[in-house]
mmCIF file of C-alpha atoms and ligand atoms in Angstrom:
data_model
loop_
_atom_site.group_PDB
_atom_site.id
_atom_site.type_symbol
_atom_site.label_atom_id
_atom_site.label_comp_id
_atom_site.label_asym_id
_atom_site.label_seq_id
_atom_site.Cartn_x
_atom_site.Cartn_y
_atom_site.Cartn_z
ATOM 1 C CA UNK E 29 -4.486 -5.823 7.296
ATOM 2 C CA UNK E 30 -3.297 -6.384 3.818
ATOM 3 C CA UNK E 31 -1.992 -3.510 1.576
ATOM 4 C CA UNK E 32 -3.897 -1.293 -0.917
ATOM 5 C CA UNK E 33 -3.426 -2.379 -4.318
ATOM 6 C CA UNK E 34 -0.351 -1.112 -6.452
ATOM 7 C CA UNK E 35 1.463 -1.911 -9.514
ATOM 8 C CA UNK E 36 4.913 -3.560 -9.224
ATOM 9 C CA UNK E 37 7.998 -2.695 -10.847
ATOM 10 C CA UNK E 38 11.399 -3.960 -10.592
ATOM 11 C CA UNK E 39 13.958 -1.843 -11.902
ATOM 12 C CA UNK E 40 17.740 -2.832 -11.980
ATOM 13 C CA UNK E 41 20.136 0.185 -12.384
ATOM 14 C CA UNK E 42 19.283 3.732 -10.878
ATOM 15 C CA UNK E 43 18.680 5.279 -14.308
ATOM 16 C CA UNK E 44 15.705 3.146 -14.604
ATOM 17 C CA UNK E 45 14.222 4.127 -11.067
ATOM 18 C CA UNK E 46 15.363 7.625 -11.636
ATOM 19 C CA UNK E 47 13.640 7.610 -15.158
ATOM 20 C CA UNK E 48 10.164 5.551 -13.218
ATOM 21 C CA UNK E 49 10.404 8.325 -10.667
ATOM 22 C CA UNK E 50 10.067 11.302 -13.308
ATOM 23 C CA UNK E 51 6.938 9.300 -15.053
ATOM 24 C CA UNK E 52 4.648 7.639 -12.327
ATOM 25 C CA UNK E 53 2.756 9.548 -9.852
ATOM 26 C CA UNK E 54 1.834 8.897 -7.049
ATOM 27 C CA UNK E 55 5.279 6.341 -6.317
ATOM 28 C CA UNK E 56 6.713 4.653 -3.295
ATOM 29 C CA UNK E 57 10.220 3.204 -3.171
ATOM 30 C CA UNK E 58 11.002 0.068 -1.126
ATOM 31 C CA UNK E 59 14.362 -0.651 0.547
ATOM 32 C CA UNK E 60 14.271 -3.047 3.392
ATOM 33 C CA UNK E 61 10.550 -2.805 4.106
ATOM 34 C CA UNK E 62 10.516 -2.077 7.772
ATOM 35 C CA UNK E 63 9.002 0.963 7.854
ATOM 36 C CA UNK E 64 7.125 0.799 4.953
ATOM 37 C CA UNK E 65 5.264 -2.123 4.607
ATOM 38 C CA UNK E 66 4.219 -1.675 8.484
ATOM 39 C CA UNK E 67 2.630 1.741 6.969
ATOM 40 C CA UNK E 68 0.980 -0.001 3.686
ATOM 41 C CA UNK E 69 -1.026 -2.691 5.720
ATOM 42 C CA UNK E 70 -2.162 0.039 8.031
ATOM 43 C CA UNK E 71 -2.988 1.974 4.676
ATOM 44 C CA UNK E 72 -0.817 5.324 6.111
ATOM 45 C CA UNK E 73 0.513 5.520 2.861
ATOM 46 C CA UNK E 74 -1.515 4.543 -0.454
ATOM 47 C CA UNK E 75 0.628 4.416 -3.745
ATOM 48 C CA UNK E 76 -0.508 3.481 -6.992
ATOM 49 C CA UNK E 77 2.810 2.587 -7.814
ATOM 50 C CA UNK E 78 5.688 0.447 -6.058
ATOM 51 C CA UNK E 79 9.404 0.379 -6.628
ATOM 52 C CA UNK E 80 11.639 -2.344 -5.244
ATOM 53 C CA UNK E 81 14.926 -1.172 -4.366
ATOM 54 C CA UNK E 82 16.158 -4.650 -3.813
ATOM 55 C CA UNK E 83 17.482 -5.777 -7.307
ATOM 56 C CA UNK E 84 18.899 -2.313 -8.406
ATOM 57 C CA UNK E 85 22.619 -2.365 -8.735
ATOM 58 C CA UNK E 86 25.458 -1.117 -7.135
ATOM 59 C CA UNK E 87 23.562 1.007 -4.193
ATOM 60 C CA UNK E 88 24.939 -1.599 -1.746
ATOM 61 C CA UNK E 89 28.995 -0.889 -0.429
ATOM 62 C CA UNK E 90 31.309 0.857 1.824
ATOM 63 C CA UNK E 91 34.164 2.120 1.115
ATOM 64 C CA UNK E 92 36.623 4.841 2.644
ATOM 65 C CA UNK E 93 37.018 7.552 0.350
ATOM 66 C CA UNK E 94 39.349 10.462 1.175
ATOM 67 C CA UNK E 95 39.187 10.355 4.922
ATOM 68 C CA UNK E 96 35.391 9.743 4.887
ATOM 69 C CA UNK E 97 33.229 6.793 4.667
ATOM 70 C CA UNK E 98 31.057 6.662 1.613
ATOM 71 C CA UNK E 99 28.387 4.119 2.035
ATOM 72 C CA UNK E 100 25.716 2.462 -0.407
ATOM 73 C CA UNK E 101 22.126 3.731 0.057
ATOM 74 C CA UNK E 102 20.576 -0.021 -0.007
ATOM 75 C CA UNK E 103 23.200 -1.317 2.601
ATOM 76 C CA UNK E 104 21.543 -3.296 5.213
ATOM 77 C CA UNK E 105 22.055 -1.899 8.774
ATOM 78 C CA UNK E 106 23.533 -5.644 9.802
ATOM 79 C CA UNK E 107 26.353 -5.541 7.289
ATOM 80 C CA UNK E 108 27.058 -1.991 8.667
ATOM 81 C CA UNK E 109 26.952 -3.454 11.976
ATOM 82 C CA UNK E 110 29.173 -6.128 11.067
ATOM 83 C CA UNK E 111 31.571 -4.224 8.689
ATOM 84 C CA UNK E 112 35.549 -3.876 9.799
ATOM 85 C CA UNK E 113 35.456 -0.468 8.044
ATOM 86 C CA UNK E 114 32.949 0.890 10.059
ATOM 87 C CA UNK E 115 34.376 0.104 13.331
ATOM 88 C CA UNK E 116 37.469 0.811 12.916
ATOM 89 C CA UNK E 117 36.925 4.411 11.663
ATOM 90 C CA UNK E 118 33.270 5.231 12.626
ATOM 91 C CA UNK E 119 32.887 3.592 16.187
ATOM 92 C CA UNK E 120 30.235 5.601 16.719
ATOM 93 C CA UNK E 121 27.836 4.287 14.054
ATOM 94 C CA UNK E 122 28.540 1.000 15.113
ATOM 95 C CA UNK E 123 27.741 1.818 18.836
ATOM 96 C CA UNK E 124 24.333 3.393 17.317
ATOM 97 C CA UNK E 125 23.534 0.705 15.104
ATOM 98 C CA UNK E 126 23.885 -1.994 17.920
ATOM 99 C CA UNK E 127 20.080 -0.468 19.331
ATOM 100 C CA UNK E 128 18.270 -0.454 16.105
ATOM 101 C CA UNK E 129 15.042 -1.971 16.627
ATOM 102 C CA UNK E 130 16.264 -6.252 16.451
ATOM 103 C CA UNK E 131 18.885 -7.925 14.247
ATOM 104 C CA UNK E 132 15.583 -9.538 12.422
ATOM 105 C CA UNK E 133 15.198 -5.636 11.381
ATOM 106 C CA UNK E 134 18.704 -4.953 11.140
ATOM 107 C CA UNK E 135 18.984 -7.863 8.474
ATOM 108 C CA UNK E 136 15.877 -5.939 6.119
ATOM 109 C CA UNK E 137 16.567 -2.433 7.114
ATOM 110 C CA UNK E 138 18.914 -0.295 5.156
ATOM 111 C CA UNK E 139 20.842 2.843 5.587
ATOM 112 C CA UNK E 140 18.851 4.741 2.556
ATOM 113 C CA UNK E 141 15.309 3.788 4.015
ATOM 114 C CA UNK E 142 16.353 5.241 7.502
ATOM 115 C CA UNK E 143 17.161 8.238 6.335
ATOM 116 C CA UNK E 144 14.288 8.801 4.150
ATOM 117 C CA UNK E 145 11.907 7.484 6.720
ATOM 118 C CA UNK E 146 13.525 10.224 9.079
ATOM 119 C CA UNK E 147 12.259 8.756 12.407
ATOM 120 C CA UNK E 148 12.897 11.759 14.649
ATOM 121 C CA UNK E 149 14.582 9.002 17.460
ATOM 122 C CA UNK E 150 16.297 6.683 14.389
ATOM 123 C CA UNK E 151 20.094 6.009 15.525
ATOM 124 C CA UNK E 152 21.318 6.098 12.149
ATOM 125 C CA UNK E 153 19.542 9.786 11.533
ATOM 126 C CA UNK E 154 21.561 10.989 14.520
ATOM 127 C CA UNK E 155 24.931 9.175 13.659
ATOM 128 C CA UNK E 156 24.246 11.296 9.920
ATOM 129 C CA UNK E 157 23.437 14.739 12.430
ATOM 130 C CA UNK E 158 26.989 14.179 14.488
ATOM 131 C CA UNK E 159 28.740 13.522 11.479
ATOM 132 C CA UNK E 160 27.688 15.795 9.589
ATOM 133 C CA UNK E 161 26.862 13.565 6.703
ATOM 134 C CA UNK E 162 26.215 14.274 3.094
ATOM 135 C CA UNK E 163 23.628 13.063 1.268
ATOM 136 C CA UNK E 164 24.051 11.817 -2.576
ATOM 137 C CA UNK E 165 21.288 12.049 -4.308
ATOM 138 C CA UNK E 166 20.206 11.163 -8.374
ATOM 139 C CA UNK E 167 17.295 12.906 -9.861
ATOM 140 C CA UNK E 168 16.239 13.299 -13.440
ATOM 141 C CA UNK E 169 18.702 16.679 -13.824
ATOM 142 C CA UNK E 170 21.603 14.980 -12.403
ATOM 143 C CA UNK E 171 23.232 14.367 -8.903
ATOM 144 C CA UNK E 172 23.273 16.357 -6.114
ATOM 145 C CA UNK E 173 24.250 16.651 -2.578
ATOM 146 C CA UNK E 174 22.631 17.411 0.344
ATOM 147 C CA UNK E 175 24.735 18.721 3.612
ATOM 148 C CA UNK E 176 23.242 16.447 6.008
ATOM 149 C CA UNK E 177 21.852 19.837 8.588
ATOM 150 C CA UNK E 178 19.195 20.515 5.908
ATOM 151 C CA UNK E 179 18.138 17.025 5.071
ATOM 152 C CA UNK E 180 15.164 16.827 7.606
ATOM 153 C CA UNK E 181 13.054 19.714 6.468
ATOM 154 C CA UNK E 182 9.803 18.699 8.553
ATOM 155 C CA UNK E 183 8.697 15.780 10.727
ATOM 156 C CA UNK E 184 9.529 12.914 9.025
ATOM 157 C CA UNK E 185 9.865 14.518 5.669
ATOM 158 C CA UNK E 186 12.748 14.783 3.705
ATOM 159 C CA UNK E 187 14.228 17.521 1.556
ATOM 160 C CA UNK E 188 14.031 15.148 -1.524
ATOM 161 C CA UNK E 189 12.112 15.248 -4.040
ATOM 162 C CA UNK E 190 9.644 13.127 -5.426
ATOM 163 C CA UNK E 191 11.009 12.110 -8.494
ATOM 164 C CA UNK E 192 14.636 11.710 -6.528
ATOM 165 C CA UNK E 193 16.478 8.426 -5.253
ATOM 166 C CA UNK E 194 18.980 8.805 -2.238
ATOM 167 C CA UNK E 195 22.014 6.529 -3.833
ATOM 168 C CA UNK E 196 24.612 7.086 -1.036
ATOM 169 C CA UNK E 197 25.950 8.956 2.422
ATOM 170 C CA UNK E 198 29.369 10.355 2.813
ATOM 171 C CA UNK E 199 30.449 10.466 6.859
ATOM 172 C CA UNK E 200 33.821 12.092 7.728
ATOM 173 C CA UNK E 201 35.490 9.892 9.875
ATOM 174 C CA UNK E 202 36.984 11.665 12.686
ATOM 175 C CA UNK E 203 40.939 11.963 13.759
ATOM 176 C CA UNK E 204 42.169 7.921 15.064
ATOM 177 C CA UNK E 205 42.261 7.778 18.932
ATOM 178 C CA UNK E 206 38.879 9.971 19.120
ATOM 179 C CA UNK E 207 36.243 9.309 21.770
ATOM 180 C CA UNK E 208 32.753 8.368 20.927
ATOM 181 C CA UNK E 209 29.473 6.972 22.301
ATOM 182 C CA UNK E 210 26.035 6.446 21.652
ATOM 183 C CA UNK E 211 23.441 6.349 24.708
ATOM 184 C CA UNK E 212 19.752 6.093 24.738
ATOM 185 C CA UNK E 213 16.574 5.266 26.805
ATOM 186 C CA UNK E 214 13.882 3.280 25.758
ATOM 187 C CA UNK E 215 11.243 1.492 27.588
ATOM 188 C CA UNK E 216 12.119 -1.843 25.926
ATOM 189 C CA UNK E 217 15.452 -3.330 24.097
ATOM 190 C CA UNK E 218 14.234 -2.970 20.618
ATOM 191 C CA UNK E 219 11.996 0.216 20.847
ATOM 192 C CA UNK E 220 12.949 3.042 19.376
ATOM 193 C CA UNK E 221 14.787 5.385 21.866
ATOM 194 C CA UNK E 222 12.863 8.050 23.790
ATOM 195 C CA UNK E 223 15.897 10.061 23.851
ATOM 196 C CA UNK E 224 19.510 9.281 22.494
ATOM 197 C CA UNK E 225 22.800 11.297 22.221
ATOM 198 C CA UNK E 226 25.377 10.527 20.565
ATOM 199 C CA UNK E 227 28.913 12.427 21.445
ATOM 200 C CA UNK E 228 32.535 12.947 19.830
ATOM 201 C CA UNK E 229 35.617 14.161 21.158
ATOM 202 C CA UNK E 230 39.111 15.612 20.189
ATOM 203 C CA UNK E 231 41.781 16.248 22.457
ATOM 204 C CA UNK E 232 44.769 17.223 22.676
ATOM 205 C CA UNK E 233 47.971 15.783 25.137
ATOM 206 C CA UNK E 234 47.378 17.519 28.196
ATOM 207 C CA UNK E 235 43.430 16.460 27.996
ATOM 208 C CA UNK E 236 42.037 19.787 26.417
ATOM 209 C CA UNK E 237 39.069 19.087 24.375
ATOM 210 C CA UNK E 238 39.903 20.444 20.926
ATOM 211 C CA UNK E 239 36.998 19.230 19.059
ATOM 212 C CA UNK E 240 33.443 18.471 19.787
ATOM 213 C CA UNK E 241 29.888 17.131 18.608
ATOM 214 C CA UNK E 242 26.965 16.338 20.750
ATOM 215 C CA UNK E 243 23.473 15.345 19.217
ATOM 216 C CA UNK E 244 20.212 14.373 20.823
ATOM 217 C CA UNK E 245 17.814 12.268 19.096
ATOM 218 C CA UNK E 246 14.157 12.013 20.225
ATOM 219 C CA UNK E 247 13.547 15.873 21.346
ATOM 220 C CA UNK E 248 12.631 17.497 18.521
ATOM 221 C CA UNK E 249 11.348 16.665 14.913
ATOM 222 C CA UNK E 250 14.867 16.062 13.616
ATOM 223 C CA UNK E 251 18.201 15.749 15.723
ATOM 224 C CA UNK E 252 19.458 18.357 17.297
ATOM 225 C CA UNK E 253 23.088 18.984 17.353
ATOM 226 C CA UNK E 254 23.460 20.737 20.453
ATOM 227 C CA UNK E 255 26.235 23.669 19.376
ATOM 228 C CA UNK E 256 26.252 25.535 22.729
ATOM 229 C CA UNK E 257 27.301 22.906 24.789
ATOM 230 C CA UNK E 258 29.754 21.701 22.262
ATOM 231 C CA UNK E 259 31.582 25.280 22.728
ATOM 232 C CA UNK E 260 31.584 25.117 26.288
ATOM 233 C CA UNK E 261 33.607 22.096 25.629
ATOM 234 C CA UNK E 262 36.801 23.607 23.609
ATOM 235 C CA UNK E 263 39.689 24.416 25.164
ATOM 236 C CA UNK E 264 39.166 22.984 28.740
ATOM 237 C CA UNK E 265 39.474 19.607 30.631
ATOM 238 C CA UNK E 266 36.972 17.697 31.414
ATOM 239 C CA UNK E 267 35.588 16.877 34.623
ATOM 240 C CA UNK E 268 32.678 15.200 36.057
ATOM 241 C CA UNK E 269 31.527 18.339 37.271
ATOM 242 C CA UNK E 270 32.303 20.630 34.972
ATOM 243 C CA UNK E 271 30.614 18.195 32.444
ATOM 244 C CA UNK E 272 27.411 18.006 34.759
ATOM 245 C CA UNK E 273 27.229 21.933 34.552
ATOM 246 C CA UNK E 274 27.371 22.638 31.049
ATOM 247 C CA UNK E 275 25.144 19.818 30.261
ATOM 248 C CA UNK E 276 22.413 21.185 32.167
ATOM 249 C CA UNK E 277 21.354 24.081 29.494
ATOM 250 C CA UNK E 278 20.099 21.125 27.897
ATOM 251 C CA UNK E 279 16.362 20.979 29.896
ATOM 252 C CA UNK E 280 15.774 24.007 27.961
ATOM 253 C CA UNK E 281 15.194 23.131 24.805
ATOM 254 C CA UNK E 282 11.466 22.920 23.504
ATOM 255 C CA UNK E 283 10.761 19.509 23.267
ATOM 256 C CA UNK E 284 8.438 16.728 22.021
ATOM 257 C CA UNK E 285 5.792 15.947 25.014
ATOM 258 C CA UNK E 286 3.613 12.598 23.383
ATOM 259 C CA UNK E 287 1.999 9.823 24.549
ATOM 260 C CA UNK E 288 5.776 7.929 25.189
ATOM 261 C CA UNK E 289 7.007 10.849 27.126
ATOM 262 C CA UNK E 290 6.545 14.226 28.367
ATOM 263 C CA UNK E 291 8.291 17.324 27.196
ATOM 264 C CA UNK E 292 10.283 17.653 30.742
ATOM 265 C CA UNK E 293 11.201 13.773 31.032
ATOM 266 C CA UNK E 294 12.592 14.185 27.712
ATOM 267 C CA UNK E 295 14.555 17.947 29.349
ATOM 268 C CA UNK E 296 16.245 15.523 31.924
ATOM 269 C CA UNK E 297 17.114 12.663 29.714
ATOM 270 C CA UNK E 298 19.013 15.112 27.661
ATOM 271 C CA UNK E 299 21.029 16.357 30.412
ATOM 272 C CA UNK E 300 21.770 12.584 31.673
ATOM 273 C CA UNK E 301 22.414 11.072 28.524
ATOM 274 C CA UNK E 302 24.338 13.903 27.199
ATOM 275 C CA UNK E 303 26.596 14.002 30.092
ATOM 276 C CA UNK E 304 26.805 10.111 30.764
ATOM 277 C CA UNK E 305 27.154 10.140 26.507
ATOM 278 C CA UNK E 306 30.562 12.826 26.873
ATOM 279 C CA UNK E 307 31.714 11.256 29.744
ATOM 280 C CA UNK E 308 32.234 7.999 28.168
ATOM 281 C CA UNK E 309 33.725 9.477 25.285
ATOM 282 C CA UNK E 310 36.708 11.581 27.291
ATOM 283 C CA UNK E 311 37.060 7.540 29.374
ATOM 284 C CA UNK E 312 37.885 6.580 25.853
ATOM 285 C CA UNK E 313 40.115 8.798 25.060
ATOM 286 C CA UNK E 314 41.929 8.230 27.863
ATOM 287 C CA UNK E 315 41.782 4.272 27.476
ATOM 288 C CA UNK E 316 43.495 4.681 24.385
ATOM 289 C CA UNK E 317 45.972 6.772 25.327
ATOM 290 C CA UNK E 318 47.172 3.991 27.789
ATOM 291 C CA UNK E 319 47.307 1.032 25.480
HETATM 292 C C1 FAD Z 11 9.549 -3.492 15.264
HETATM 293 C C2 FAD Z 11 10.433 -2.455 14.644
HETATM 294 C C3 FAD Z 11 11.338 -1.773 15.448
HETATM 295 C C4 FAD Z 11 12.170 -0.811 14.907
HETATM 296 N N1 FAD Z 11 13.043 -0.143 15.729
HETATM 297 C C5 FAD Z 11 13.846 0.792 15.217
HETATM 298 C C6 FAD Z 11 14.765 1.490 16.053
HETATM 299 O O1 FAD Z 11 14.881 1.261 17.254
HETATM 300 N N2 FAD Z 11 15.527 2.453 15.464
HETATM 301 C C7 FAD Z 11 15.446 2.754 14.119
HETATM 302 O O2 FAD Z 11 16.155 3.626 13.637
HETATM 303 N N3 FAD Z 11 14.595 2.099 13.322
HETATM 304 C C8 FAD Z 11 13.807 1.130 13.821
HETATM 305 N N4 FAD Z 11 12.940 0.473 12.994
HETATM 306 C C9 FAD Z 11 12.876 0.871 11.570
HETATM 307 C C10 FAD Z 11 13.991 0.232 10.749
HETATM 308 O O3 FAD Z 11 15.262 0.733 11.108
HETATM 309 C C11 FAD Z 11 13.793 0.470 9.256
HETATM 310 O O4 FAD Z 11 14.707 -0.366 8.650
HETATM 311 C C12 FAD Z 11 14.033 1.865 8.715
HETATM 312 O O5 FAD Z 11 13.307 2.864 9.350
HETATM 313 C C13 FAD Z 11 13.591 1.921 7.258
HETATM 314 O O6 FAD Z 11 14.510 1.278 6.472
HETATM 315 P P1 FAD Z 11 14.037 0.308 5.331
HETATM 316 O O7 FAD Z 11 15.251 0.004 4.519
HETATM 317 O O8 FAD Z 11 13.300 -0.829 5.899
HETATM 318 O O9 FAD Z 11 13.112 1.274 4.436
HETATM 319 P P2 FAD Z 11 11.627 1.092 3.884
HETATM 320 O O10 FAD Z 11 10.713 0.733 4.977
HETATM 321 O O11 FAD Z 11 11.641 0.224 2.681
HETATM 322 O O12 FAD Z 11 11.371 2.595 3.404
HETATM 323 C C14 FAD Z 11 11.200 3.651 4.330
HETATM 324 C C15 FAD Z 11 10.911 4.936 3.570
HETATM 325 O O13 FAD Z 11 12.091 5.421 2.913
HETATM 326 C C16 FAD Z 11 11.869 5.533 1.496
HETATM 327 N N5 FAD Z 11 13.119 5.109 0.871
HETATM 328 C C17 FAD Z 11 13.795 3.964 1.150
HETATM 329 N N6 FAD Z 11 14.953 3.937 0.472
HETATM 330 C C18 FAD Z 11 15.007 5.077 -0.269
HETATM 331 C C19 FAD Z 11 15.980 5.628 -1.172
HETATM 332 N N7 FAD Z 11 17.139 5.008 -1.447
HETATM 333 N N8 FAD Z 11 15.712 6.835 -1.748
HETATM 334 C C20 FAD Z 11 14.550 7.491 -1.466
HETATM 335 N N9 FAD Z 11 13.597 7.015 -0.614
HETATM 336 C C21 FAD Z 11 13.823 5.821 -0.024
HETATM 337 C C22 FAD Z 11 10.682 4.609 1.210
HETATM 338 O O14 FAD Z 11 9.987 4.989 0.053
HETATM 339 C C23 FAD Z 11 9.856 4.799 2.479
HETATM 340 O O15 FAD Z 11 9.116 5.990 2.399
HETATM 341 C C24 FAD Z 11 12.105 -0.514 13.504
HETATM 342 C C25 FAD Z 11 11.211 -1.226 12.677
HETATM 343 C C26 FAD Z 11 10.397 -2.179 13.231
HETATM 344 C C27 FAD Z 11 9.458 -2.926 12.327
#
C-alpha cells in the first residue's frame, strides 16, 4: 500500500519544527521511519502534515555529562550500538540494543522515534525504565523534562504533547565495575521480544548487593520496573537459590495475554528471564573483580 497524501516540510533547526508543531494540525514527525512509515502505508496513522526529522540540526550526539550520558534524540540506534561511550559506561544499552529488530533497522531507527513510538517490548524503552532516564523535551513555552517513570502514560502513547519535539535523553550511568544484562525471548532473531528484562547491580566487597534495578519489558503496556524484587535484593548475597525464590513473585503480575503470548507464558518468562537476567549480572561482577 502506498501512503495517504500529506504535505512535506523540511525544517532545519528545532525552533522551526517547534514553531511547525504549534501551527499545523493534524502533524506527524519522522525520525528513522521504521515505525512510521510501516503505519502510513497501512494508513494506521493519516496526517495532513509531515515533518522530517532528518535534516534538523544538532539532535544527533552523545556525550557524558556529569556522570550521565546525554544523548541526541535523532541518534541512530547503530551509532549507539557502535559508540565507545556507550559501552564503556552504559553496557547495558549496548547489550539491549544488540536485539533491536536487524542492523538494516538499526541503521534508520533512532533513539527519539523509539521512545515516542513506545513499543511496550522496545529494548531501548526498557534500557530508559532501568535507568531511570530523563526526557528533554522543546515545546513552544520552552524546555522541559520528563522523569522517564511518567513518560509512557498509555499504550503506546506518550506524555508529550502535540505541538512538542523530544530533543534528547539523559541516562545516569551507574558506579564502574557494575553488573548488567539484557535478556529476552522472541520467537525469531529480529522480532520484537515477547518478554525482556533488563537487570543492574551494586555490590559491595564481601558480595552484598547494595544497589539494584530490574525491569521487564513485554508484560504490561509500558515497562515495569519490578521494585519488590529489587528490595529483596539489598543487603544480601546472592545465590542461585535465593535468586530463584525472590524472582518467583514475578508470575503475579497482571499481564498482557495476545495473540503472541498468553498472560501466564508471559508470568514464567518473567521469573526465568529475570533470574537468568540477575544472575548474569552478579557473574559480572564477579568477573571483574578478578581481572
Ligand atoms: C521489521 C522491524 C523489526 C523491528 N524490531 C524491533 C525490535 O525488535 N525492537 C525495537 O525496539 N524496535 C523494533 N523495530 C522498530 C525500530 O526500532 C524503530 O526504529 C523505532 O520503533 C522507531 O524509531 P524511528 O526513528 O524509526 O521512528 P519513526 O518511525 O520515524 O517514528 C516513530 C514515532 O515516533 C515519533 N517521533 C519520532 N521522533 C520523534 C521526536 N524526536 N519527537 C517526537 N516524536 C517523535 C514519530 O512521529 C512516530 O510517531 C522494528 C522495526 C521493523 C520495521
Amino acid at each position: 500500500m502506498k501512503p495517504p497524501v500529506f504535505s512535506y516540510h523540511d525544517p532545519r533547526t528545532p525552533a522551526e519544527v517547534v514553531d511547525l508543531l504549534a501551527t499545523l494540525d493534524n502533524v506527524k514527525l519522522l525520525a528513522g521511519g521504521q515505525s512510521l512509515m510501516p503505519m502510513l502505508n497501512m494508513r494506521f496513522v493519516l496526517p495532513d502534515h509531515l515533518i522530517d526529522l532528518n535534516c534538523v540540526e544538532g539532535l544527533s550526539y552523545i556525550r557524558e555529562i556529569d556522570g550521565a550520558l546525554e544523548i541526541g534524540a535523532m541518534t541512530r540506534q547503530r551509532d549507539i550500538e557502535f559508540s565507545d561511550l556507550v559501552r564503556r559506561r552504559c553496557p547495558l544499552m549496548r547489550e539491549a540494543i544488540t536485539q533491536v529488530g536487524h542492523r538494516q533497522i538499526r541503521n534508520r531507527g533512532t533513539l527519539g522515534g523509539s521512545l515516542c513510538h513506545l513499543d511496550p517490548a522496545a529494548e531501548l524503552v526498557a534500557v530508559a525504565a532501568a535507568l531511570d532516564a530523563k526526557v528533554t523535551v522543546l515545546g513552544k513555552s520552552g524546555m522541559r523534562e520528563i522523569d522517564f517513570a511518567a513518560f509512557p502514560v498509555a499504550y503506546m502513547t506518550s506524555a508529550l504533547q502535540p505541538d512538542e519535539l523530544l530533543t534528547s535523553v539523559t541516562f545516569p550511568c551507574w558506579a564502574a565495575g557494575h553488573g548488567y544484562a539484557f535478556i529476552e525471548f522472541s520467537r525469531r532473531h529480529g522480532d520484537f521480544a515477547i518478554v525482556s528484562a533488563a537487570a543492574l547491580l551494586e555490590e559491595d566487597k564481601s558480595g552484598e548487593v547494595t544497589r539494584a534495578s530490574l525491569t521487564l519489558g513485554g508484560m504490561g503496556p509500558a515497562p515495569i520496573r519490578a521494585h519488590d524484587v529489587e528490595r529483596a535484593l539489598l543487603g544480601r548475597a546472592m545465590t542461585e537459590k535465593s535468586v530463584r525464590e525472590i524472582c518467583e513473585s514475578l508470575r503475579k503480575i497482571d499481564a498482557i495475554d495476545d495473540i503472541h503470548a498468553p498472560a501466564n507464558y508471559r508470568q514464567q518468562l518473567a521469573a526465568v528471564l529475570s533470574r537468568r537476567a540477575l544472575l548474569k549480572a552478579h557473574e559480572r561482577i564477579a568477573a571483574g573483580a578478578q581481572k
